[in-house]
């Protein structure tokens, strides 16, 4: 079975797919508003610290486990820990991926509507209020947002069905470089707006007085979310990486790309927020409310707007593909479905769940769990509970349960590569990362103050 397994055809293809998974709405849509909510520069510092100190070792471990297992998340744990219940963790991560994709599809649907709005010139000569109204009317519409969300899921499914090399790799290789260039250009434009200095100060000046336990948790949740950690995505993709590639290098490249795009997005969005007097705590709508105003003030703004929302859609798509692949790989390999059937099942199931998230901005907005809407509940449970929990379990599995020599073999390509930091890495994996995540989790649940 392993011989005929699809895989990434090149190193660049693997990095594009992995970075494509990491770089997504989390960077462009979520990071700037999380930073805005949590004291800007102080949040950024903690975020980068978590990314390097905890994210990097966990990512490397997921890569090692996935490439060793050569299967979907469930099968990998079954093979690496036979006779144990670890496969349940594999199952949990598959469920978590489905959860995330449900609410991810909602915002991805919004991006498609915004591509359309940009093309039809809807932002032209609009006042700030008009732009607000457009957004609020759209997200609360009884079916418009659902149509876009479902369309987005179908596009994701169409790429997935083509396979790893001909679908995932081929499309992410085209989309990622374009995305990178556009975000740089937008950053340059936004930071030269009048009053932009305020926004840059907000992003980079660390105001630690604004940091709370909750913001530390958000920084950790954001790092996990942004790096696609702890939910079987990296593990599944790693099973398609060739045995000759250097996993440590790939982790570093993916992490650098992801962090750079998050910072660049902050640079593209926050100065504009200040320049136009928008509240940086506007939440999920920030990018949809801010950037249409930036485009109006730019020469060729009409084209920039189209380009940007296409970028956002690409970013969302490459991440959604990775989430869907976790579920599809499981259904194909464990439930013996054809790739087509597995994709149709996944697209319909997650699409349906996502409809509830989408409608929670409109007709279902009164359904609340502990005060949170359906969308916010999905987001909170997955980013702040399931992902950190997945992270701890990866640390326990790779750090304690798995034979160290397996990990070492996989990272060093059976001893062919040097990995100087193995002891530091193993120490962080065994002690520092799980304890850190655990304390933050307890704090978020109010058990530890
Ligand atoms: N990393 C993606 C982003 O930043 O938008 C979202 C994501 C993809 C989260 C895959 C989790 C995941 F497993």
CSV table of C-alpha atoms and ligand atoms in Angstrom, one decimal:
chain,number,residue,atom,x,y,z
A,1,UNK,CA,0.0,0.0,0.0
A,2,UNK,CA,2.8,2.4,0.9
A,3,UNK,CA,4.4,2.2,-2.6
A,4,UNK,CA,1.4,3.6,-4.4
A,5,UNK,CA,0.9,6.3,-1.8
A,6,UNK,CA,0.8,9.8,-3.3
A,7,UNK,CA,3.5,12.2,-2.1
A,8,UNK,CA,4.9,15.7,-2.7
A,9,UNK,CA,7.1,15.7,-5.8
A,10,UNK,CA,9.6,18.3,-4.7
A,11,UNK,CA,11.0,20.1,-1.7
A,12,UNK,CA,9.5,23.4,-2.9
A,13,UNK,CA,6.1,21.7,-3.3
A,14,UNK,CA,6.2,20.3,0.2
A,15,UNK,CA,7.2,23.7,1.7
A,16,UNK,CA,4.5,25.5,-0.4
A,17,UNK,CA,1.9,23.1,0.8
A,18,UNK,CA,3.0,23.2,4.5
A,19,UNK,CA,3.4,27.0,4.5
A,20,UNK,CA,0.1,27.2,2.6
A,21,UNK,CA,-1.5,25.4,5.5
A,22,UNK,CA,0.1,27.6,8.0
A,23,UNK,CA,-0.4,30.9,6.2
A,24,UNK,CA,-4.1,31.6,6.1
A,25,UNK,CA,-6.9,33.6,7.5
A,26,UNK,CA,-5.1,33.1,10.9
A,27,UNK,CA,-2.3,35.4,9.7
A,28,UNK,CA,-4.2,37.9,7.6
A,29,UNK,CA,-7.5,38.1,9.3
A,30,UNK,CA,-7.0,36.9,12.9
A,31,UNK,CA,-3.5,38.0,13.9
A,32,UNK,CA,-4.0,41.7,13.4
A,33,UNK,CA,-7.2,41.7,15.4
A,34,UNK,CA,-5.8,39.5,18.1
A,35,UNK,CA,-2.8,41.9,18.4
A,36,UNK,CA,-5.3,44.8,18.4
A,37,UNK,CA,-7.2,43.2,21.3
A,38,UNK,CA,-4.2,42.3,23.4
A,39,UNK,CA,-1.9,45.3,23.5
A,40,UNK,CA,-0.1,45.2,20.2
A,41,UNK,CA,3.7,44.8,20.6
A,42,UNK,CA,3.5,43.0,23.9
A,43,UNK,CA,1.3,40.4,22.2
A,44,UNK,CA,3.7,40.2,19.3
A,45,UNK,CA,6.6,39.4,21.6
A,46,UNK,CA,4.8,36.6,23.4
A,47,UNK,CA,3.5,35.3,20.2
A,48,UNK,CA,6.9,35.0,18.7
A,49,UNK,CA,8.3,33.5,21.9
A,50,UNK,CA,5.6,30.8,21.8
A,51,UNK,CA,6.2,30.2,18.1
A,52,UNK,CA,9.9,29.5,18.5
A,53,UNK,CA,10.0,27.9,22.0
A,54,UNK,CA,6.9,25.7,21.7
A,55,UNK,CA,5.7,25.8,18.1
A,56,UNK,CA,9.0,24.8,16.5
A,57,UNK,CA,9.6,21.7,18.6
A,58,UNK,CA,6.0,20.6,18.3
A,59,UNK,CA,6.0,21.1,14.5
A,60,UNK,CA,9.2,19.1,14.1
A,61,UNK,CA,7.7,16.3,16.2
A,62,UNK,CA,4.6,16.2,14.1
A,63,UNK,CA,6.7,16.1,11.0
A,64,UNK,CA,8.8,13.2,12.4
A,65,UNK,CA,5.7,11.3,13.5
A,66,UNK,CA,3.9,11.8,10.3
A,67,UNK,CA,6.7,10.9,8.0
A,68,UNK,CA,7.5,7.8,10.1
A,69,UNK,CA,3.9,6.7,10.2
A,70,UNK,CA,3.3,7.2,6.4
A,71,UNK,CA,-0.4,7.3,7.0
A,72,UNK,CA,-3.3,9.5,8.2
A,73,UNK,CA,-3.3,10.7,11.8
A,74,UNK,CA,-5.3,7.8,13.1
A,75,UNK,CA,-3.3,5.1,11.3
A,76,UNK,CA,0.0,6.7,12.3
A,77,UNK,CA,-0.8,6.4,16.1
A,78,UNK,CA,-2.0,2.9,15.6
A,79,UNK,CA,1.2,1.9,13.9
A,80,UNK,CA,3.6,3.8,16.2
A,81,UNK,CA,1.9,2.7,19.4
A,82,UNK,CA,0.3,-0.6,18.7
A,83,UNK,CA,-2.0,-2.1,21.2
A,84,UNK,CA,-2.5,1.2,23.0
A,85,UNK,CA,-5.3,3.8,22.9
A,86,UNK,CA,-3.2,6.5,21.3
A,87,UNK,CA,-5.2,6.1,18.1
A,88,UNK,CA,-8.0,7.9,19.9
A,89,UNK,CA,-5.8,11.0,19.9
A,90,UNK,CA,-5.5,10.5,16.1
A,91,UNK,CA,-9.3,10.5,16.0
A,92,UNK,CA,-9.6,13.5,18.2
A,93,UNK,CA,-7.3,15.5,15.9
A,94,UNK,CA,-9.4,14.5,12.9
A,95,UNK,CA,-12.5,15.7,14.6
A,96,UNK,CA,-10.7,18.9,15.6
A,97,UNK,CA,-9.7,19.5,12.0
A,98,UNK,CA,-13.4,19.1,10.9
A,99,UNK,CA,-14.4,21.6,13.6
A,100,UNK,CA,-11.9,24.2,12.5
A,101,UNK,CA,-12.8,23.8,8.9
A,102,UNK,CA,-16.5,24.4,9.7
A,103,UNK,CA,-16.0,27.9,11.0
A,104,UNK,CA,-13.1,28.5,8.7
A,105,UNK,CA,-15.4,28.0,5.8
A,106,UNK,CA,-17.6,30.8,7.0
A,107,UNK,CA,-14.9,33.5,6.8
A,108,UNK,CA,-13.5,32.0,3.6
A,109,UNK,CA,-17.0,32.4,2.1
A,110,UNK,CA,-16.9,36.1,3.1
A,111,UNK,CA,-13.6,36.4,1.2
A,112,UNK,CA,-15.3,35.1,-1.9
A,113,UNK,CA,-18.1,37.6,-1.6
A,114,UNK,CA,-15.5,40.4,-1.2
A,115,UNK,CA,-13.8,39.3,-4.4
A,116,UNK,CA,-17.1,39.7,-6.0
A,117,UNK,CA,-17.8,43.1,-4.4
A,118,UNK,CA,-14.3,44.3,-5.3
A,119,UNK,CA,-14.9,43.3,-9.0
A,120,UNK,CA,-18.2,45.0,-9.1
A,121,UNK,CA,-16.7,48.2,-7.7
A,122,UNK,CA,-18.9,48.2,-4.6
A,123,UNK,CA,-16.4,50.0,-2.5
A,124,UNK,CA,-16.0,52.9,-4.9
A,125,UNK,CA,-16.9,56.2,-3.3
A,126,UNK,CA,-18.2,54.4,-0.2
A,127,UNK,CA,-18.1,56.1,3.2
A,128,UNK,CA,-16.8,54.3,6.2
A,129,UNK,CA,-20.4,53.8,7.3
A,130,UNK,CA,-21.4,52.4,3.9
A,131,UNK,CA,-18.6,49.9,4.2
A,132,UNK,CA,-19.7,48.9,7.7
A,133,UNK,CA,-23.3,48.5,6.5
A,134,UNK,CA,-22.2,46.4,3.5
A,135,UNK,CA,-20.4,44.1,5.8
A,136,UNK,CA,-23.0,43.8,8.5
A,137,UNK,CA,-25.9,43.3,6.0
A,138,UNK,CA,-23.9,40.6,4.2
A,139,UNK,CA,-22.9,38.5,7.2
A,140,UNK,CA,-26.4,38.6,8.7
A,141,UNK,CA,-28.1,37.8,5.4
A,142,UNK,CA,-30.3,34.7,5.7
A,143,UNK,CA,-28.6,32.8,2.8
A,144,UNK,CA,-26.1,34.9,0.8
A,145,UNK,CA,-23.1,34.0,3.1
A,146,UNK,CA,-24.2,30.4,3.1
A,147,UNK,CA,-24.0,30.2,-0.7
A,148,UNK,CA,-20.5,31.5,-0.6
A,149,UNK,CA,-19.4,29.2,2.2
A,150,UNK,CA,-20.8,26.2,0.4
A,151,UNK,CA,-19.1,27.3,-2.9
A,152,UNK,CA,-15.8,27.6,-1.0
A,153,UNK,CA,-16.1,24.1,0.4
A,154,UNK,CA,-16.8,22.8,-3.1
A,155,UNK,CA,-13.7,24.4,-4.5
A,156,UNK,CA,-11.7,23.0,-1.7
A,157,UNK,CA,-13.1,19.6,-2.4
A,158,UNK,CA,-12.4,19.9,-6.1
A,159,UNK,CA,-8.7,20.5,-5.4
A,160,UNK,CA,-8.5,17.7,-2.8
A,161,UNK,CA,-10.0,15.1,-5.1
A,162,UNK,CA,-7.2,15.7,-7.6
A,163,UNK,CA,-4.8,14.2,-5.1
A,164,UNK,CA,-1.6,15.3,-3.3
A,165,UNK,CA,0.7,16.0,-6.2
A,166,UNK,CA,-1.7,17.0,-8.8
A,167,UNK,CA,-4.1,18.8,-6.5
A,168,UNK,CA,-2.6,20.1,-3.3
A,169,UNK,CA,1.0,20.6,-4.4
A,170,UNK,CA,0.2,22.0,-7.8
A,171,UNK,CA,-2.2,24.6,-6.6
A,172,UNK,CA,-0.3,25.7,-3.5
A,173,UNK,CA,2.9,26.1,-5.5
A,174,UNK,CA,1.1,28.6,-7.7
A,175,UNK,CA,-0.8,30.4,-5.0
A,176,UNK,CA,1.9,30.9,-2.2
A,177,UNK,CA,4.4,33.1,-4.1
A,178,UNK,CA,1.7,35.3,-5.4
A,179,UNK,CA,0.3,35.7,-1.9
A,180,UNK,CA,3.7,36.7,-0.5
A,181,UNK,CA,4.3,39.4,-3.1
A,182,UNK,CA,0.8,40.9,-2.6
A,183,UNK,CA,1.1,41.1,1.1
A,184,UNK,CA,4.5,42.9,0.9
A,185,UNK,CA,3.1,45.4,-1.6
A,186,UNK,CA,0.1,46.1,0.6
A,187,UNK,CA,2.3,46.5,3.7
A,188,UNK,CA,4.4,49.1,1.9
A,189,UNK,CA,1.3,51.0,0.8
A,190,UNK,CA,-0.4,50.9,4.2
A,191,UNK,CA,2.6,52.0,6.1
A,192,UNK,CA,3.0,55.1,3.9
A,193,UNK,CA,-0.6,56.3,4.7
A,194,UNK,CA,-0.9,59.5,6.7
A,195,UNK,CA,-1.1,58.7,10.4
A,196,UNK,CA,0.3,55.2,9.8
A,197,UNK,CA,3.0,55.7,12.4
A,198,UNK,CA,0.4,55.3,15.1
A,199,UNK,CA,-0.6,51.9,13.9
A,200,UNK,CA,3.0,50.7,13.6
A,201,UNK,CA,3.6,51.9,17.1
A,202,UNK,CA,0.6,50.0,18.2
A,203,UNK,CA,1.9,46.8,16.5
A,204,UNK,CA,5.5,47.1,17.6
A,205,UNK,CA,5.5,49.1,20.9
A,206,UNK,CA,5.2,46.6,23.7
A,207,UNK,CA,2.6,47.7,26.3
A,208,UNK,CA,2.8,45.0,28.9
A,209,UNK,CA,0.2,46.7,31.1
A,210,UNK,CA,-2.4,45.5,28.6
A,211,UNK,CA,-1.3,41.9,28.9
A,212,UNK,CA,-3.7,39.6,30.9
A,213,UNK,CA,-3.7,35.9,31.5
A,214,UNK,CA,-6.3,35.8,28.8
A,215,UNK,CA,-4.0,37.5,26.3
A,216,UNK,CA,-1.2,35.0,27.0
A,217,UNK,CA,-3.6,32.2,26.3
A,218,UNK,CA,-4.7,34.0,23.1
A,219,UNK,CA,-1.1,34.3,22.0
A,220,UNK,CA,-0.6,30.6,22.5
A,221,UNK,CA,-3.9,29.7,20.8
A,222,UNK,CA,-3.0,32.0,17.9
A,223,UNK,CA,0.5,30.5,17.6
A,224,UNK,CA,-1.1,27.0,17.4
A,225,UNK,CA,-3.8,28.0,15.1
A,226,UNK,CA,-1.5,29.9,12.8
A,227,UNK,CA,1.1,27.1,12.6
A,228,UNK,CA,-1.7,24.5,12.1
A,229,UNK,CA,-0.3,22.6,15.1
A,230,UNK,CA,-1.8,19.9,17.2
A,231,UNK,CA,-4.5,18.6,14.9
A,232,UNK,CA,-3.2,16.1,12.5
A,233,UNK,CA,-2.7,18.5,9.6
A,234,UNK,CA,1.1,18.7,9.7
A,235,UNK,CA,1.2,15.0,10.6
A,236,UNK,CA,-0.8,14.1,7.6
A,237,UNK,CA,1.1,16.4,5.2
A,238,UNK,CA,4.4,15.1,6.6
A,239,UNK,CA,3.5,11.6,5.6
A,240,UNK,CA,3.8,12.9,2.0
A,241,UNK,CA,7.2,14.4,2.5
A,242,UNK,CA,10.1,12.4,0.9
A,243,UNK,CA,12.5,10.6,3.1
A,244,UNK,CA,15.4,12.6,1.8
A,245,UNK,CA,14.1,16.0,3.0
A,246,UNK,CA,15.5,17.7,6.0
A,247,UNK,CA,12.6,18.1,8.4
A,248,UNK,CA,14.3,20.6,10.7
A,249,UNK,CA,15.0,22.9,7.8
A,250,UNK,CA,11.5,22.6,6.6
A,251,UNK,CA,10.0,23.4,10.0
A,252,UNK,CA,12.2,26.5,10.2
A,253,UNK,CA,11.2,27.6,6.7
A,254,UNK,CA,7.5,27.1,7.4
A,255,UNK,CA,7.7,29.0,10.7
A,256,UNK,CA,9.6,31.9,9.3
A,257,UNK,CA,7.2,32.3,6.4
A,258,UNK,CA,4.2,32.1,8.7
A,259,UNK,CA,5.5,34.6,11.2
A,260,UNK,CA,6.6,37.0,8.4
A,261,UNK,CA,3.2,37.0,6.8
A,262,UNK,CA,1.5,37.6,10.1
A,263,UNK,CA,3.7,40.6,10.8
A,264,UNK,CA,3.4,41.9,7.3
A,265,UNK,CA,-0.4,41.6,7.6
A,266,UNK,CA,-0.3,43.5,10.8
A,267,UNK,CA,1.7,46.2,9.0
A,268,UNK,CA,-0.8,46.2,6.1
A,269,UNK,CA,-3.8,46.4,8.3
A,270,UNK,CA,-3.1,48.2,11.6
A,271,UNK,CA,-1.7,51.5,10.2
A,272,UNK,CA,-4.8,51.7,8.0
A,273,UNK,CA,-7.0,51.0,11.1
A,274,UNK,CA,-5.5,54.1,12.8
A,275,UNK,CA,-5.4,56.2,9.6
A,276,UNK,CA,-9.1,55.7,9.2
A,277,UNK,CA,-10.0,55.9,12.8
A,278,UNK,CA,-11.3,52.4,13.1
A,279,UNK,CA,-11.4,50.6,16.4
A,280,UNK,CA,-8.5,48.1,16.4
A,281,UNK,CA,-10.7,45.8,18.6
A,282,UNK,CA,-13.4,45.5,15.9
A,283,UNK,CA,-12.9,41.7,15.9
A,284,UNK,CA,-13.3,39.3,13.0
A,285,UNK,CA,-14.6,42.1,10.7
A,286,UNK,CA,-11.4,44.2,11.0
A,287,UNK,CA,-9.9,43.3,7.6
A,288,UNK,CA,-13.2,43.5,5.8
A,289,UNK,CA,-14.0,46.9,7.3
A,290,UNK,CA,-10.5,48.4,7.0
A,291,UNK,CA,-9.0,47.5,3.7
A,292,UNK,CA,-11.8,48.5,1.4
A,293,UNK,CA,-11.2,52.1,2.7
A,294,UNK,CA,-7.4,51.8,2.1
A,295,UNK,CA,-8.0,50.7,-1.4
A,296,UNK,CA,-10.1,53.8,-2.1
A,297,UNK,CA,-7.2,56.0,-1.2
A,298,UNK,CA,-4.8,54.3,-3.4
A,299,UNK,CA,-4.0,54.8,-7.1
A,300,UNK,CA,-5.5,51.8,-8.9
A,301,UNK,CA,-7.3,51.0,-5.8
A,302,UNK,CA,-9.9,49.1,-7.7
A,303,UNK,CA,-7.3,46.5,-8.8
A,304,UNK,CA,-5.7,46.4,-5.4
A,305,UNK,CA,-8.9,45.5,-3.8
A,306,UNK,CA,-9.5,42.6,-6.2
A,307,UNK,CA,-6.0,41.4,-5.8
A,308,UNK,CA,-6.2,41.6,-2.0
A,309,UNK,CA,-9.4,39.6,-1.7
A,310,UNK,CA,-8.1,37.1,-4.2
A,311,UNK,CA,-5.0,36.8,-1.9
A,312,UNK,CA,-7.2,36.3,1.1
A,313,UNK,CA,-9.2,33.6,-0.7
A,314,UNK,CA,-6.0,31.8,-1.8
A,315,UNK,CA,-4.6,31.9,1.8
A,316,UNK,CA,-7.9,30.5,3.1
A,317,UNK,CA,-8.0,27.9,0.4
A,318,UNK,CA,-4.5,26.5,0.9
A,319,UNK,CA,-5.3,26.1,4.6
A,320,UNK,CA,-8.8,24.7,4.1
A,321,UNK,CA,-7.2,22.1,1.8
A,322,UNK,CA,-4.9,20.9,4.5
A,323,UNK,CA,-7.7,20.6,7.0
A,324,UNK,CA,-9.9,18.7,4.6
A,325,UNK,CA,-7.0,16.4,3.7
A,326,UNK,CA,-6.8,15.2,7.3
A,327,UNK,CA,-10.3,13.9,7.1
A,328,UNK,CA,-10.1,12.6,3.6
A,329,UNK,CA,-6.9,10.7,4.2
A,330,UNK,CA,-8.5,9.0,7.2
A,331,UNK,CA,-11.6,8.0,5.3
A,332,UNK,CA,-9.6,6.7,2.3
A,333,UNK,CA,-7.0,4.8,4.4
A,334,UNK,CA,-9.1,3.6,7.3
A,335,UNK,CA,-12.6,3.3,5.9
A,336,UNK,CA,-11.4,2.2,2.5
A,337,UNK,CA,-13.4,4.8,0.6
A,338,UNK,CA,-12.4,6.0,-2.8
A,339,UNK,CA,-10.9,9.5,-2.8
A,340,UNK,CA,-13.9,10.8,-4.6
A,341,UNK,CA,-16.4,9.4,-2.1
A,342,UNK,CA,-14.3,10.5,0.8
A,343,UNK,CA,-14.1,14.0,-0.5
A,344,UNK,CA,-17.8,14.2,-1.2
A,345,UNK,CA,-18.6,12.9,2.3
A,346,UNK,CA,-16.2,15.3,4.0
A,347,UNK,CA,-17.3,18.3,1.9
A,348,UNK,CA,-21.0,17.7,2.6
A,349,UNK,CA,-20.5,16.9,6.3
A,350,UNK,CA,-18.3,19.9,7.1
A,351,UNK,CA,-20.2,22.1,4.8
A,352,UNK,CA,-23.4,21.4,6.7
A,353,UNK,CA,-21.8,22.0,10.1
A,354,UNK,CA,-20.3,25.2,8.7
A,355,UNK,CA,-23.8,26.5,7.7
A,356,UNK,CA,-24.6,26.8,11.4
A,357,UNK,CA,-21.5,28.8,12.0
A,358,UNK,CA,-22.3,31.1,9.1
A,359,UNK,CA,-25.9,31.6,10.2
A,360,UNK,CA,-24.8,32.5,13.7
A,361,UNK,CA,-24.1,36.0,12.4
A,362,UNK,CA,-27.7,36.3,11.2
A,363,UNK,CA,-30.8,34.2,11.9
A,364,UNK,CA,-29.0,32.0,14.5
A,365,UNK,CA,-27.3,34.8,16.4
A,366,UNK,CA,-29.3,34.2,19.5
A,367,UNK,CA,-28.1,30.7,20.0
A,368,UNK,CA,-25.4,31.1,22.6
A,369,UNK,CA,-23.1,28.8,24.6
A,370,UNK,CA,-21.7,30.5,27.7
A,371,UNK,CA,-22.5,33.7,26.0
A,372,UNK,CA,-20.6,32.8,22.8
A,373,UNK,CA,-22.3,32.5,19.4
A,374,UNK,CA,-22.0,29.2,17.5
A,375,UNK,CA,-19.2,30.6,15.4
A,376,UNK,CA,-17.3,31.9,18.4
A,377,UNK,CA,-17.8,28.6,20.3
A,378,UNK,CA,-16.3,26.7,17.4
A,379,UNK,CA,-13.4,29.1,17.3
A,380,UNK,CA,-12.8,29.2,21.1
A,381,UNK,CA,-13.1,25.4,21.6
A,382,UNK,CA,-10.8,24.6,18.8
A,383,UNK,CA,-8.2,27.3,19.1
A,384,UNK,CA,-8.1,27.6,22.9
A,385,UNK,CA,-8.8,24.0,24.0
A,386,UNK,CA,-8.4,21.4,21.3
A,387,UNK,CA,-5.2,22.8,19.7
A,388,UNK,CA,-3.3,23.2,23.0
A,389,UNK,CA,-4.6,19.8,24.2
A,390,UNK,CA,-3.4,18.3,20.9
A,391,UNK,CA,-0.1,20.0,21.4
A,392,UNK,CA,0.3,18.5,24.9
A,393,UNK,CA,-0.5,15.1,23.6
A,394,UNK,CA,2.0,15.4,20.8
A,395,UNK,CA,4.6,16.4,23.5
A,396,UNK,CA,3.7,13.4,25.7
A,397,UNK,CA,3.7,11.0,22.8
A,398,UNK,CA,6.9,12.1,21.1
A,399,UNK,CA,8.7,13.1,24.3
A,400,UNK,CA,7.7,10.2,26.6
A,401,UNK,CA,5.9,7.4,24.8
A,402,UNK,CA,7.9,7.0,21.6
A,403,UNK,CA,11.3,5.5,21.6
A,404,UNK,CA,13.8,8.3,21.4
A,405,UNK,CA,15.8,6.6,18.7
A,406,UNK,CA,12.8,6.6,16.3
A,407,UNK,CA,12.5,10.4,16.7
A,408,UNK,CA,16.2,10.8,16.3
A,409,UNK,CA,16.3,8.6,13.2
A,410,UNK,CA,13.5,10.4,11.5
A,411,UNK,CA,14.8,13.9,12.1
A,412,UNK,CA,18.3,12.9,11.1
A,413,UNK,CA,17.2,10.9,8.1
A,414,UNK,CA,18.6,7.7,9.6
A,415,UNK,CA,21.8,9.4,10.8
A,416,UNK,CA,22.6,11.0,7.4
A,417,UNK,CA,21.9,14.5,8.7
A,418,UNK,CA,23.4,16.3,11.7
A,419,UNK,CA,20.9,17.7,14.2
A,420,UNK,CA,22.9,19.5,16.8
A,421,UNK,CA,20.0,20.6,19.0
A,422,UNK,CA,18.5,17.2,19.6
A,423,UNK,CA,19.0,17.3,23.4
A,424,UNK,CA,17.6,20.8,23.7
A,425,UNK,CA,14.7,19.8,21.5
A,426,UNK,CA,14.0,16.7,23.6
A,427,UNK,CA,14.1,18.7,26.8
A,428,UNK,CA,11.7,21.3,25.6
A,429,UNK,CA,9.4,18.5,24.2
A,430,UNK,CA,9.4,16.6,27.4
A,431,UNK,CA,9.2,19.3,30.0
A,432,UNK,CA,9.0,22.9,28.9
A,433,UNK,CA,6.3,22.8,26.2
A,434,UNK,CA,3.8,20.5,28.0
A,435,UNK,CA,4.1,22.3,31.3
A,436,UNK,CA,3.8,25.7,29.7
A,437,UNK,CA,0.7,24.7,27.7
A,438,UNK,CA,-0.8,23.0,30.7
A,439,UNK,CA,-0.4,26.1,33.0
A,440,UNK,CA,-1.9,28.3,30.3
A,441,UNK,CA,-4.8,25.9,29.8
A,442,UNK,CA,-5.6,25.8,33.5
A,443,UNK,CA,-5.4,29.6,33.7
A,444,UNK,CA,-7.9,29.9,30.8
A,445,UNK,CA,-10.3,27.6,32.6
A,446,UNK,CA,-10.0,29.7,35.7
A,447,UNK,CA,-8.5,26.9,37.7
A,448,UNK,CA,-5.2,28.7,38.1
A,449,UNK,CA,-5.1,32.4,38.6
B,1,LIG,N1,-3.0,27.9,10.0
B,1,LIG,C1,-4.2,28.3,9.3
B,1,LIG,C2,-4.3,29.8,9.4
B,1,LIG,O1,-3.4,30.5,10.0
B,1,LIG,O2,-5.3,30.4,8.9
B,1,LIG,C3,-5.5,27.7,9.9
B,1,LIG,C4,-5.4,26.3,10.3
B,1,LIG,C5,-5.1,25.4,9.3
B,1,LIG,C6,-5.5,26.0,11.6
B,1,LIG,C7,-4.9,24.1,9.7
B,1,LIG,C8,-5.3,24.7,12.0
B,1,LIG,C9,-5.1,23.8,11.0
B,1,LIG,F1,-4.9,22.5,11.4
